[in-house]
Short mmCIF file of C-alpha atoms in Angstrom, two decimals:
data_model
loop_
_atom_site.label_atom_id
_atom_site.label_comp_id
_atom_site.label_asym_id
_atom_site.label_seq_id
_atom_site.Cartn_x
_atom_site.Cartn_y
_atom_site.Cartn_z
CA UNK P 1 -21.00 -37.97 85.32
CA UNK P 2 -22.04 -41.54 83.98
CA UNK P 3 -20.65 -42.25 80.59
CA UNK P 4 -22.34 -43.03 77.55
CA UNK P 5 -21.52 -46.53 76.26
CA UNK P 6 -20.21 -46.80 72.84
CA UNK P 7 -20.06 -49.82 70.63
CA UNK P 8 -16.97 -49.94 68.50
CA UNK P 9 -18.00 -50.14 64.81
CA UNK P 10 -21.67 -49.15 65.78
CA UNK P 11 -21.21 -45.29 66.94
CA UNK P 12 -23.39 -42.76 65.53
CA UNK P 13 -22.76 -39.37 64.28
CA UNK P 14 -25.12 -38.09 67.08
CA UNK P 15 -22.91 -39.76 69.57
CA UNK P 16 -19.96 -38.24 67.82
CA UNK P 17 -21.66 -34.82 68.14
CA UNK P 18 -22.45 -35.19 71.76
CA UNK P 19 -18.80 -36.03 72.44
CA UNK P 20 -17.75 -33.03 70.75
CA UNK P 21 -20.15 -30.37 72.15
CA UNK P 22 -20.79 -31.68 75.43
CA UNK P 23 -17.06 -33.32 76.28
CA UNK P 24 -19.13 -36.32 77.70
CA UNK P 25 -17.19 -38.90 79.52
CA UNK P 26 -17.32 -42.27 77.45
CA UNK P 27 -16.63 -45.92 77.94
CA UNK P 28 -16.58 -48.92 75.55
CA UNK P 29 -19.07 -51.42 75.72
CA UNK P 30 -17.75 -54.46 77.67
CA UNK P 31 -18.90 -56.64 74.86
CA UNK P 32 -15.79 -55.98 73.01
CA UNK P 33 -13.55 -56.68 76.10
CA UNK P 34 -13.23 -60.42 74.81
CA UNK P 35 -11.96 -59.45 71.42
CA UNK P 36 -9.64 -57.08 72.77
CA UNK P 37 -7.91 -59.44 75.09
CA UNK P 38 -7.62 -62.43 72.58
CA UNK P 39 -5.70 -59.67 70.24
CA UNK P 40 -3.29 -58.68 72.85
CA UNK P 41 -2.46 -62.59 73.76
CA UNK P 42 -1.86 -63.21 69.97
CA UNK P 43 0.45 -59.93 70.00
CA UNK P 44 2.24 -61.25 73.47
CA UNK P 45 2.75 -64.91 71.41
CA UNK P 46 4.25 -63.10 68.88
CA UNK P 47 6.74 -61.07 70.66
CA UNK P 48 8.21 -64.17 72.19
CA UNK P 49 8.12 -65.76 68.58
CA UNK P 50 11.39 -66.31 66.30
CA UNK P 51 9.32 -64.78 62.98
CA UNK P 52 9.92 -61.36 62.52
CA UNK P 53 6.25 -59.57 62.87
CA UNK P 54 6.31 -55.54 62.04
CA UNK P 55 6.12 -53.54 65.05
CA UNK P 56 6.12 -56.29 67.43
CA UNK P 57 9.60 -57.38 67.23
CA UNK P 58 11.05 -55.40 64.82
CA UNK P 59 11.99 -51.63 64.20
CA UNK P 60 9.84 -48.98 62.30
CA UNK P 61 9.20 -47.73 59.01
CA UNK P 62 12.71 -47.97 57.23
CA UNK P 63 14.49 -49.88 60.35
CA UNK P 64 11.64 -52.75 60.06
CA UNK P 65 14.45 -54.97 58.92
CA UNK P 66 16.02 -55.08 62.39
CA UNK P 67 14.94 -57.57 64.86
CA UNK P 68 14.39 -56.82 68.15
CA UNK P 69 14.78 -58.96 71.26
CA UNK P 70 11.87 -59.98 73.26
CA UNK P 71 13.43 -58.55 76.65
CA UNK P 72 13.42 -55.14 74.50
CA UNK P 73 9.93 -54.73 73.26
CA UNK P 74 8.75 -52.46 75.98
CA UNK P 75 11.87 -50.38 75.51
CA UNK P 76 11.10 -50.35 71.79
CA UNK P 77 7.69 -48.97 72.03
CA UNK P 78 8.44 -46.26 74.83
CA UNK P 79 11.18 -45.22 72.59
CA UNK P 80 8.74 -45.48 70.00
CA UNK P 81 6.62 -42.36 71.42
CA UNK P 82 9.54 -40.16 72.73
CA UNK P 83 10.98 -40.39 69.46
CA UNK P 84 7.54 -39.66 67.74
CA UNK P 85 6.75 -36.41 70.23
CA UNK P 86 7.82 -33.99 67.49
CA UNK P 87 4.79 -31.84 66.83
CA UNK P 88 5.22 -28.10 66.81
CA UNK P 89 2.64 -25.29 66.89
CA UNK P 90 -0.41 -24.33 69.16
CA UNK P 91 -1.79 -27.09 71.25
CA UNK P 92 -5.14 -29.06 69.99
CA UNK P 93 -8.20 -27.39 71.99
CA UNK P 94 -9.52 -29.91 74.80
CA UNK P 95 -13.00 -30.79 72.96
CA UNK P 96 -10.84 -32.06 70.03
CA UNK P 97 -7.97 -33.33 72.16
CA UNK P 98 -11.02 -35.38 74.20
CA UNK P 99 -12.52 -36.46 70.72
CA UNK P 100 -9.06 -37.95 69.54
CA UNK P 101 -8.84 -39.82 72.78
CA UNK P 102 -12.40 -41.37 72.16
CA UNK P 103 -11.76 -42.15 68.63
CA UNK P 104 -8.49 -44.00 69.87
CA UNK P 105 -10.90 -46.16 72.11
CA UNK P 106 -13.32 -47.03 69.36
CA UNK P 107 -10.34 -48.42 67.52
CA UNK P 108 -8.92 -50.55 70.05
CA UNK P 109 -12.59 -51.57 70.90
CA UNK P 110 -12.22 -53.33 67.29
CA UNK P 111 -10.35 -55.97 68.72
CA UNK P 112 -7.55 -56.05 66.02
CA UNK P 113 -4.72 -54.01 67.61
CA UNK P 114 -3.19 -56.26 70.03
CA UNK P 115 -3.37 -53.80 73.26
CA UNK P 116 -4.12 -55.01 76.44
CA UNK P 117 -7.61 -53.92 78.13
CA UNK P 118 -5.76 -51.75 81.02
CA UNK P 119 -4.74 -49.44 78.44
CA UNK P 120 -8.57 -49.24 77.53
CA UNK P 121 -8.94 -48.59 80.94
CA UNK P 122 -6.46 -45.90 81.65
CA UNK P 123 -7.63 -43.86 78.68
CA UNK P 124 -11.62 -43.96 79.72
CA UNK P 125 -10.29 -42.67 83.16
CA UNK P 126 -8.06 -39.82 81.72
CA UNK P 127 -11.35 -38.80 80.05
CA UNK P 128 -13.64 -39.21 82.84
CA UNK P 129 -11.18 -37.67 85.83
CA UNK P 130 -10.29 -34.75 83.21
CA UNK P 131 -6.45 -35.49 81.92
CA UNK P 132 -6.48 -34.12 78.67
CA UNK P 133 -3.04 -34.49 76.66
CA UNK P 134 -1.35 -31.39 75.72
CA UNK P 135 -1.06 -32.25 72.25
CA UNK P 136 0.53 -29.52 69.47
CA UNK P 137 -1.41 -29.30 66.24
CA UNK P 138 0.95 -29.40 63.73
CA UNK P 139 3.29 -32.36 62.75
CA UNK P 140 1.48 -34.74 61.11
CA UNK P 141 1.26 -35.80 57.20
CA UNK P 142 -1.98 -37.99 57.43
CA UNK P 143 -0.23 -41.21 56.70
CA UNK P 144 1.55 -43.93 58.74
CA UNK P 145 -0.86 -42.37 61.14
CA UNK P 146 -1.04 -38.97 62.48
CA UNK P 147 2.18 -40.02 64.38
CA UNK P 148 3.34 -36.89 66.41
CA UNK P 149 -0.06 -35.88 67.60
CA UNK P 150 -0.76 -39.42 68.45
CA UNK P 151 2.47 -39.55 70.22
CA UNK P 152 1.85 -36.94 72.33
CA UNK P 153 -1.39 -38.03 73.37
CA UNK P 154 0.34 -41.30 74.44
CA UNK P 155 3.25 -39.66 75.88
CA UNK P 156 0.96 -38.96 78.94
CA UNK P 157 -0.21 -42.48 79.13
CA UNK P 158 3.66 -43.68 79.99
CA UNK P 159 4.16 -40.81 82.46
CA UNK P 160 5.59 -38.36 80.03
CA UNK P 161 4.83 -35.45 78.13
CA UNK P 162 2.26 -32.63 79.40
CA UNK P 163 -1.36 -32.81 80.35
CA UNK P 164 -4.13 -30.23 81.42
CA UNK P 165 -6.09 -31.16 84.58
CA UNK P 166 -8.65 -28.45 86.05
CA UNK P 167 -7.08 -25.77 84.12
CA UNK P 168 -3.19 -26.34 85.38
CA UNK P 169 -0.69 -27.73 82.85
CA UNK P 170 1.15 -30.42 84.55
CA UNK P 171 3.76 -33.20 83.47
CA UNK P 172 2.38 -36.32 82.39
CA UNK P 173 3.14 -38.38 85.70
CA UNK P 174 1.95 -35.65 87.74
CA UNK P 175 -1.18 -34.77 86.15
CA UNK P 176 -1.92 -38.70 86.27
CA UNK P 177 -1.08 -38.54 90.07
CA UNK P 178 -3.14 -35.52 90.56
CA UNK P 179 -6.45 -37.82 89.93
CA UNK P 180 -5.19 -41.04 91.33
CA UNK P 181 -3.93 -42.55 88.09
CA UNK P 182 -0.73 -44.14 87.23
CA UNK P 183 0.98 -44.25 83.87
CA UNK P 184 1.33 -47.83 82.16
CA UNK P 185 4.48 -49.38 80.93
CA UNK P 186 3.86 -50.53 77.23
CA UNK P 187 4.24 -53.60 75.88
CA UNK P 188 4.49 -55.27 72.50
CA UNK P 189 3.13 -53.22 69.86
CA UNK P 190 1.36 -51.12 72.00
CA UNK P 191 2.76 -48.12 71.24
CA UNK P 192 2.63 -48.51 67.48
CA UNK P 193 -1.17 -49.11 68.01
CA UNK P 194 -1.52 -45.66 69.80
CA UNK P 195 0.07 -43.83 67.04
CA UNK P 196 -0.48 -45.78 64.02
CA UNK P 197 -4.08 -44.14 63.29
CA UNK P 198 -6.17 -41.22 61.94
CA UNK P 199 -7.69 -40.07 65.09
CA UNK P 200 -6.24 -36.50 64.67
CA UNK P 201 -7.20 -36.15 61.26
CA UNK P 202 -10.53 -37.60 62.05
CA UNK P 203 -11.20 -35.58 64.87
CA UNK P 204 -10.46 -32.23 63.44
CA UNK P 205 -12.76 -32.96 60.12
CA UNK P 206 -15.64 -34.06 62.79
CA UNK P 207 -15.09 -30.98 64.41
CA UNK P 208 -15.33 -28.94 60.99
CA UNK P 209 -18.16 -31.29 60.02
CA UNK P 210 -20.31 -30.28 63.05
CA UNK P 211 -19.38 -26.85 63.36
CA UNK P 212 -19.69 -26.53 59.91
CA UNK P 213 -23.10 -27.88 59.71
CA UNK P 214 -24.37 -25.13 62.13
CA UNK P 215 -22.95 -22.43 60.06
CA UNK P 216 -25.15 -23.75 57.05
CA UNK P 217 -28.31 -23.86 59.30
CA UNK P 218 -27.83 -20.43 60.54
CA UNK P 219 -26.86 -19.05 56.72
CA UNK P 220 -30.58 -20.38 56.00
CA UNK P 221 -32.17 -18.39 58.51
CA UNK P 222 -29.85 -15.51 57.90
CA UNK P 223 -30.50 -15.73 54.10
CA UNK P 224 -34.25 -15.38 55.06
CA UNK P 225 -33.61 -12.21 56.64
CA UNK P 226 -31.41 -10.81 54.04
CA UNK P 227 -34.29 -11.76 51.40
CA UNK P 228 -36.94 -9.70 53.55
CA UNK P 229 -34.57 -6.90 53.88
CA UNK P 230 -34.07 -6.51 50.10
CA UNK P 231 -37.84 -7.26 49.46
CA UNK P 232 -36.76 -10.15 47.70
CA UNK P 233 -39.48 -12.92 46.45
CA UNK P 234 -40.11 -16.29 47.88
CA UNK P 235 -41.35 -17.47 44.55
CA UNK P 236 -38.27 -19.12 44.19
CA UNK P 237 -38.98 -21.19 47.29
CA UNK P 238 -41.87 -22.75 45.89
CA UNK P 239 -41.89 -26.72 46.94
CA UNK P 240 -42.67 -27.95 43.30
CA UNK P 241 -39.69 -26.01 42.00
CA UNK P 242 -37.31 -28.32 44.15
CA UNK P 243 -39.14 -31.81 44.26
CA UNK P 244 -38.68 -31.63 40.02
CA UNK P 245 -34.97 -31.24 40.81
CA UNK P 246 -35.10 -33.96 43.62
CA UNK P 247 -31.47 -32.82 45.58
CA UNK P 248 -32.52 -33.59 49.27
CA UNK P 249 -30.28 -30.60 50.42
CA UNK P 250 -32.11 -28.20 48.20
CA UNK P 251 -35.48 -29.16 48.86
CA UNK P 252 -34.46 -28.85 52.85
CA UNK P 253 -33.16 -25.48 52.32
CA UNK P 254 -36.25 -24.38 50.69
CA UNK P 255 -38.64 -25.63 53.08
CA UNK P 256 -36.63 -24.12 55.90
CA UNK P 257 -36.73 -20.60 54.52
CA UNK P 258 -40.34 -20.65 53.57
CA UNK P 259 -40.96 -21.47 57.23
CA UNK P 260 -38.83 -18.72 58.04
CA UNK P 261 -40.48 -16.42 56.15
CA UNK P 262 -43.98 -17.16 56.87
CA UNK P 263 -46.47 -14.42 57.88
CA UNK P 264 -44.06 -11.51 56.97
CA UNK P 265 -45.54 -8.18 56.15
CA UNK P 266 -42.87 -7.07 54.13
CA UNK P 267 -43.16 -10.16 51.85
CA UNK P 268 -46.88 -9.28 51.45
CA UNK P 269 -46.34 -5.74 50.99
CA UNK P 270 -44.94 -6.45 47.28
CA UNK P 271 -46.47 -9.62 46.16
CA UNK P 272 -48.20 -7.39 43.60
CA UNK P 273 -47.33 -4.83 41.82
CA UNK P 274 -43.49 -5.36 41.96
CA UNK P 275 -41.69 -3.92 38.68
CA UNK P 276 -38.52 -6.64 39.60
CA UNK P 277 -39.27 -9.54 37.50
CA UNK P 278 -36.24 -11.77 39.08
CA UNK P 279 -33.96 -11.19 42.06
CA UNK P 280 -30.26 -11.69 41.85
CA UNK P 281 -28.83 -15.17 41.84
CA UNK P 282 -27.88 -14.67 45.53
CA UNK P 283 -31.34 -14.29 46.38
CA UNK P 284 -32.92 -16.50 43.82
CA UNK P 285 -30.71 -19.34 44.13
CA UNK P 286 -30.31 -19.83 47.66
CA UNK P 287 -31.78 -23.10 48.26
CA UNK P 288 -29.65 -24.33 45.26
CA UNK P 289 -26.38 -23.32 46.52
CA UNK P 290 -26.79 -23.97 50.16
CA UNK P 291 -28.72 -26.87 50.11
CA UNK P 292 -26.23 -28.48 47.31
CA UNK P 293 -23.46 -27.58 49.84
CA UNK P 294 -25.38 -29.12 52.69
CA UNK P 295 -25.52 -32.46 50.06
CA UNK P 296 -21.77 -32.44 49.82
CA UNK P 297 -21.19 -31.78 53.68
CA UNK P 298 -23.82 -35.01 54.38
CA UNK P 299 -21.42 -36.90 52.07
CA UNK P 300 -18.37 -36.33 53.91
CA UNK P 301 -20.34 -37.08 57.20
CA UNK P 302 -21.17 -40.38 55.84
CA UNK P 303 -16.98 -41.09 55.24
CA UNK P 304 -16.25 -39.71 58.50
CA UNK P 305 -18.61 -41.78 60.84
CA UNK P 306 -17.18 -44.95 58.70
CA UNK P 307 -13.71 -43.56 59.77
CA UNK P 308 -14.62 -43.06 63.33
CA UNK P 309 -15.61 -46.42 63.85
CA UNK P 310 -12.55 -48.17 62.18
CA UNK P 311 -9.62 -50.10 63.03
CA UNK P 312 -6.50 -47.78 61.26
CA UNK P 313 -3.25 -48.58 63.11
CA UNK P 314 -0.57 -51.40 61.61
CA UNK P 315 -0.25 -54.04 61.63
CA UNK P 316 -3.70 -55.80 62.68
CA UNK P 317 -4.72 -58.78 64.31
CA UNK P 318 -6.96 -60.83 61.81
CA UNK P 319 -9.15 -63.96 62.46
CA UNK P 320 -9.87 -64.54 59.31
CA UNK P 321 -6.97 -65.38 58.04
CA UNK P 322 -5.57 -66.36 61.85
CA UNK P 323 -2.48 -63.86 61.11
CA UNK P 324 -1.06 -60.45 62.18
CA UNK P 325 -0.71 -58.51 59.14
CA UNK P 326 0.70 -55.13 57.92
CA UNK P 327 -1.82 -53.50 55.88
CA UNK P 328 -2.25 -49.53 55.22
CA UNK P 329 -5.68 -48.37 56.94
CA UNK P 330 -3.17 -45.69 58.65
CA UNK P 331 -3.74 -43.83 55.55
CA UNK P 332 -5.59 -41.08 56.35
CA UNK P 333 -7.03 -40.31 52.28
CA UNK P 334 -10.62 -41.07 52.94
CA UNK P 335 -10.90 -38.05 55.70
CA UNK P 336 -8.49 -35.86 53.39
CA UNK P 337 -11.28 -36.47 50.69
CA UNK P 338 -14.27 -35.51 52.96
CA UNK P 339 -12.11 -32.51 54.59
CA UNK P 340 -11.55 -31.34 51.22
CA UNK P 341 -15.44 -31.75 50.59
CA UNK P 342 -16.60 -29.78 53.75
CA UNK P 343 -14.11 -26.95 52.65
CA UNK P 344 -15.68 -26.37 49.24
CA UNK P 345 -18.86 -26.59 50.95
CA UNK P 346 -18.01 -23.94 53.45
CA UNK P 347 -16.40 -21.52 50.91
CA UNK P 348 -19.35 -21.73 48.91
CA UNK P 349 -21.73 -20.98 51.72
CA UNK P 350 -19.68 -17.95 52.38
CA UNK P 351 -19.42 -16.84 48.83
CA UNK P 352 -23.10 -16.46 48.15
CA UNK P 353 -23.38 -14.80 51.68
CA UNK P 354 -21.13 -12.24 50.93
CA UNK P 355 -23.04 -11.37 47.91
CA UNK P 356 -26.15 -10.93 49.80
CA UNK P 357 -24.20 -8.68 51.99
CA UNK P 358 -23.02 -6.74 48.84
CA UNK P 359 -26.45 -6.29 47.62
CA UNK P 360 -27.81 -5.10 50.56
CA UNK P 361 -25.32 -2.23 51.05
CA UNK P 362 -25.40 -1.18 47.49
CA UNK P 363 -28.18 1.26 47.14
CA UNK P 364 -28.49 0.58 43.18
CA UNK P 365 -29.52 -3.06 44.23
CA UNK P 366 -31.16 -2.78 47.66
CA UNK P 367 -34.61 -1.73 46.57
CA UNK P 368 -34.64 1.53 48.21
CA UNK P 369 -32.50 0.79 51.56
CA UNK P 370 -30.13 3.74 52.30
CA UNK P 371 -26.71 3.70 51.50
CA UNK P 372 -24.50 1.12 53.47
CA UNK P 373 -27.39 0.77 55.57
CA UNK P 374 -26.90 3.94 57.42
CA UNK P 375 -29.76 6.50 57.95
CA UNK P 376 -27.52 9.32 57.40
CA UNK P 377 -25.05 8.39 54.49
CA UNK P 378 -22.17 10.49 53.93
CA UNK P 379 -21.34 12.01 57.16
CA UNK P 380 -21.93 8.30 58.19
CA UNK P 381 -20.06 5.23 56.40
CA UNK P 382 -22.38 2.84 58.09
CA UNK P 383 -21.71 -0.93 57.17
CA UNK P 384 -19.20 0.32 54.43
CA UNK P 385 -16.45 -1.63 55.92
CA UNK P 386 -17.89 -4.57 57.52
CA UNK P 387 -18.85 -5.63 53.66
CA UNK P 388 -15.39 -5.08 52.80
CA UNK P 389 -14.08 -7.62 55.81
CA UNK P 390 -16.76 -10.16 54.38
CA UNK P 391 -14.94 -9.86 51.07
CA UNK P 392 -11.47 -10.55 52.73
CA UNK P 393 -12.76 -13.27 54.67
CA UNK P 394 -14.63 -14.86 51.40
CA UNK P 395 -11.35 -14.67 49.43
CA UNK P 396 -9.48 -16.11 52.36
CA UNK P 397 -11.78 -19.30 52.53
CA UNK P 398 -11.53 -19.66 48.49
CA UNK P 399 -8.32 -19.87 48.89
CA UNK P 400 -8.17 -22.15 51.98
CA UNK P 401 -10.54 -24.41 49.94
CA UNK P 402 -8.17 -25.73 47.26
CA UNK P 403 -7.67 -29.69 47.99
CA UNK P 404 -5.15 -30.85 50.31
CA UNK P 405 -5.41 -34.56 49.45
CA UNK P 406 -3.97 -33.98 45.66
CA UNK P 407 -0.52 -32.61 47.47
CA UNK P 408 1.69 -35.66 48.88
CA UNK P 409 5.48 -35.76 49.61
CA UNK P 410 7.49 -38.77 50.60
CA UNK P 411 8.57 -39.33 53.96
CA UNK P 412 10.81 -41.64 56.21
CA UNK P 413 13.43 -42.51 53.63
CA UNK P 414 10.89 -42.56 50.85
CA UNK P 415 9.19 -45.92 52.76
CA UNK P 416 6.35 -43.66 53.10
CA UNK P 417 6.38 -42.34 49.56
CA UNK P 418 2.67 -41.11 49.70
CA UNK P 419 0.65 -39.44 51.99
CA UNK P 420 -2.67 -37.56 52.30
CA UNK P 421 -2.09 -34.32 54.02
CA UNK P 422 -5.51 -34.84 55.61
CA UNK P 423 -4.21 -33.40 58.76
CA UNK P 424 -3.95 -29.87 57.75
CA UNK P 425 -6.24 -30.43 55.35
CA UNK P 426 -9.23 -31.18 58.33
CA UNK P 427 -7.56 -28.44 60.56
CA UNK P 428 -7.80 -25.67 58.20
CA UNK P 429 -11.64 -26.11 58.49
CA UNK P 430 -11.52 -24.78 62.02
CA UNK P 431 -10.11 -21.56 60.40
CA UNK P 432 -12.67 -21.64 57.58
CA UNK P 433 -15.61 -22.21 59.76
CA UNK P 434 -14.68 -19.28 61.82
CA UNK P 435 -14.53 -17.26 58.68
CA UNK P 436 -17.74 -18.13 57.75
CA UNK P 437 -19.33 -17.36 60.72
CA UNK P 438 -17.81 -13.93 60.76
CA UNK P 439 -19.82 -13.35 57.25
CA UNK P 440 -22.84 -14.85 58.56
CA UNK P 441 -22.68 -12.62 61.90
CA UNK P 442 -22.29 -9.60 59.42
CA UNK P 443 -24.60 -10.60 57.18
CA UNK P 444 -27.00 -10.81 60.19
CA UNK P 445 -26.43 -7.43 61.01
CA UNK P 446 -26.92 -6.06 57.70
CA UNK P 447 -30.23 -7.94 57.30
CA UNK P 448 -31.61 -6.92 60.83
CA UNK P 449 -30.64 -3.05 59.84
CA UNK P 450 -32.42 -3.50 56.71
CA UNK P 451 -35.66 -5.20 58.05
CA UNK P 452 -35.93 -2.07 60.75
CA UNK P 453 -35.56 0.50 57.56
CA UNK P 454 -38.72 -1.36 56.27
CA UNK P 455 -40.76 -0.24 59.35
CA UNK P 456 -43.55 0.06 59.98
CA UNK P 457 -43.69 -3.20 57.93
CA UNK P 458 -42.55 -6.14 59.83
CA UNK P 459 -40.89 -9.39 58.90
CA UNK P 460 -41.90 -12.57 59.63
CA UNK P 461 -42.36 -13.71 63.62
CA UNK P 462 -39.58 -15.88 63.43
CA UNK P 463 -37.27 -13.20 62.16
CA UNK P 464 -38.66 -11.10 64.61
CA UNK P 465 -37.44 -12.95 67.25
CA UNK P 466 -33.89 -13.44 65.59
CA UNK P 467 -33.66 -9.46 65.43
CA UNK P 468 -34.60 -9.33 68.94
CA UNK P 469 -32.08 -11.69 69.89
CA UNK P 470 -29.54 -9.59 68.23
CA UNK P 471 -30.62 -6.20 69.51
CA UNK P 472 -30.13 -7.78 73.20
CA UNK P 473 -26.61 -7.53 72.33
CA UNK P 474 -25.87 -5.01 69.56
CA UNK P 475 -28.27 -1.80 68.94
CA UNK P 476 -29.53 -0.53 65.77
CA UNK P 477 -26.89 1.65 63.63
CA UNK P 478 -27.50 5.16 63.48
CA UNK P 479 -24.58 7.09 63.89
CA UNK P 480 -21.02 5.53 63.19
CA UNK P 481 -19.51 3.88 66.06
CA UNK P 482 -16.38 1.37 66.98
CA UNK P 483 -17.90 -1.81 65.27
CA UNK P 484 -14.86 -4.40 65.65
CA UNK P 485 -16.80 -5.55 68.90
CA UNK P 486 -20.28 -5.83 67.62
CA UNK P 487 -18.68 -7.93 64.60
CA UNK P 488 -17.67 -10.35 67.34
CA UNK P 489 -20.48 -10.46 69.17
CA UNK P 490 -22.28 -11.31 65.98
CA UNK P 491 -20.13 -14.09 64.99
CA UNK P 492 -20.64 -15.56 68.28
CA UNK P 493 -24.13 -15.33 68.25
CA UNK P 494 -24.14 -17.39 64.99
CA UNK P 495 -21.29 -20.00 66.15
CA UNK P 496 -22.85 -20.57 69.60
CA UNK P 497 -26.49 -21.51 68.37
CA UNK P 498 -28.28 -18.56 69.66
CA UNK P 499 -29.96 -17.20 66.53
CA UNK P 500 -30.91 -20.84 65.68
CA UNK P 501 -32.61 -21.07 68.94
CA UNK P 502 -34.26 -17.70 68.38
CA UNK P 503 -35.62 -18.77 65.18
CA UNK P 504 -37.16 -21.78 66.68
CA UNK P 505 -37.98 -23.17 63.07
CA UNK P 506 -36.77 -26.85 62.47
CA UNK P 507 -33.46 -26.64 60.57
CA UNK P 508 -32.25 -29.88 58.24
CA UNK P 509 -30.62 -32.25 60.47
CA UNK P 510 -27.07 -33.90 59.08
CA UNK P 511 -28.21 -37.52 59.38
#
């Protein structure tokens, strides 16, 4: 596979999404090589000098006052990596680990890290030949870099740790050898350059961003189906309502829902003579809520694309002034804020979706749909407990949406006395998106059942395609049956993009 070229400092959200979704092979544009090599040469000279330079010829953190002899700089870097491999918990999924590696390449490519080009080449070849480090997901507080997870990633570079190759878990050196690669002995600062950075937190935040945006798009389609199921009004979707307010997300959400509902016989059947004056907010205010959430996700995206292109290790090799300077670019506060924003958006999309489900199963509110959407209520409970499941998931996401970035605890003997907690702030997004996709999958089941209850009236052509796609996997609900596998199927149809493909209506884009 030909690698896609990445220009450090100029990589787009679309390219990052391609790396995540498709696990493509990447390579830095060769134009960045001279800067990388100049910075590496400057670090090599500093290592031979008498002046202390943090992490080059000194210890780390609270041990920075300890001077290290030039002959020991390689051992210093190796010890750094091995001592920092203290992660615990489940392994980072392969797409995320590969995204981490790609982000680290982008950071090196800015020419401020001081690593040799051969390390860039080894990372690129590991991606190209399918060597994926096994990285425990827990252990970073998101400041001084994502130290533990990045150390586990780097361990394979030096022939330690473990990696996955073609489905097998192998010791690091063996994994490299199996694809014709060899480990590299780290030089001055190179271990520090690998582990000082936000690439773990940023990779997880980007995954939450991309998966969350897909969920938001699905929410618009499924919300349109729910609107038709309860015979809701499309009047609140009129363009001028939304242009008068002016928010991009709201305007685009309303437009997508209008297009999705276009041509519905169900809608036309109650356009005149409907005794209801207004729908509940979960129907009437869908563009205002989901659209606002989409705008928040876009704001987070702007932060994350900057961070993905950033040099985030320490110290940095500067050109203006010509110096090697300790700073704090490893502090993941921007990523933590972005992750918290995405979490809030995911929680709200799920909250309003859950209320639509509650509306559809309640005969007092659903405009003549059968109780719990079963054709024979009483003998059958229908989707009663599926709705309860969504209430549990909604509540779980509300708790998970509480900010992580406002928490901090001192580490490393108070040297690192304020931390971002961006790592688990970003990591929790995976769980939240999973919960949201279950909520949306169950809403889809309810909406399809409700639409079918309106027969012989039909929904819009776009939504007929959606219902038909669902029915290839999940039949209509008649008598009660074992539903758990069907909830899983519905969730997977949402998460995998099958519903968006079926509707064939353009949805709002992230960028």
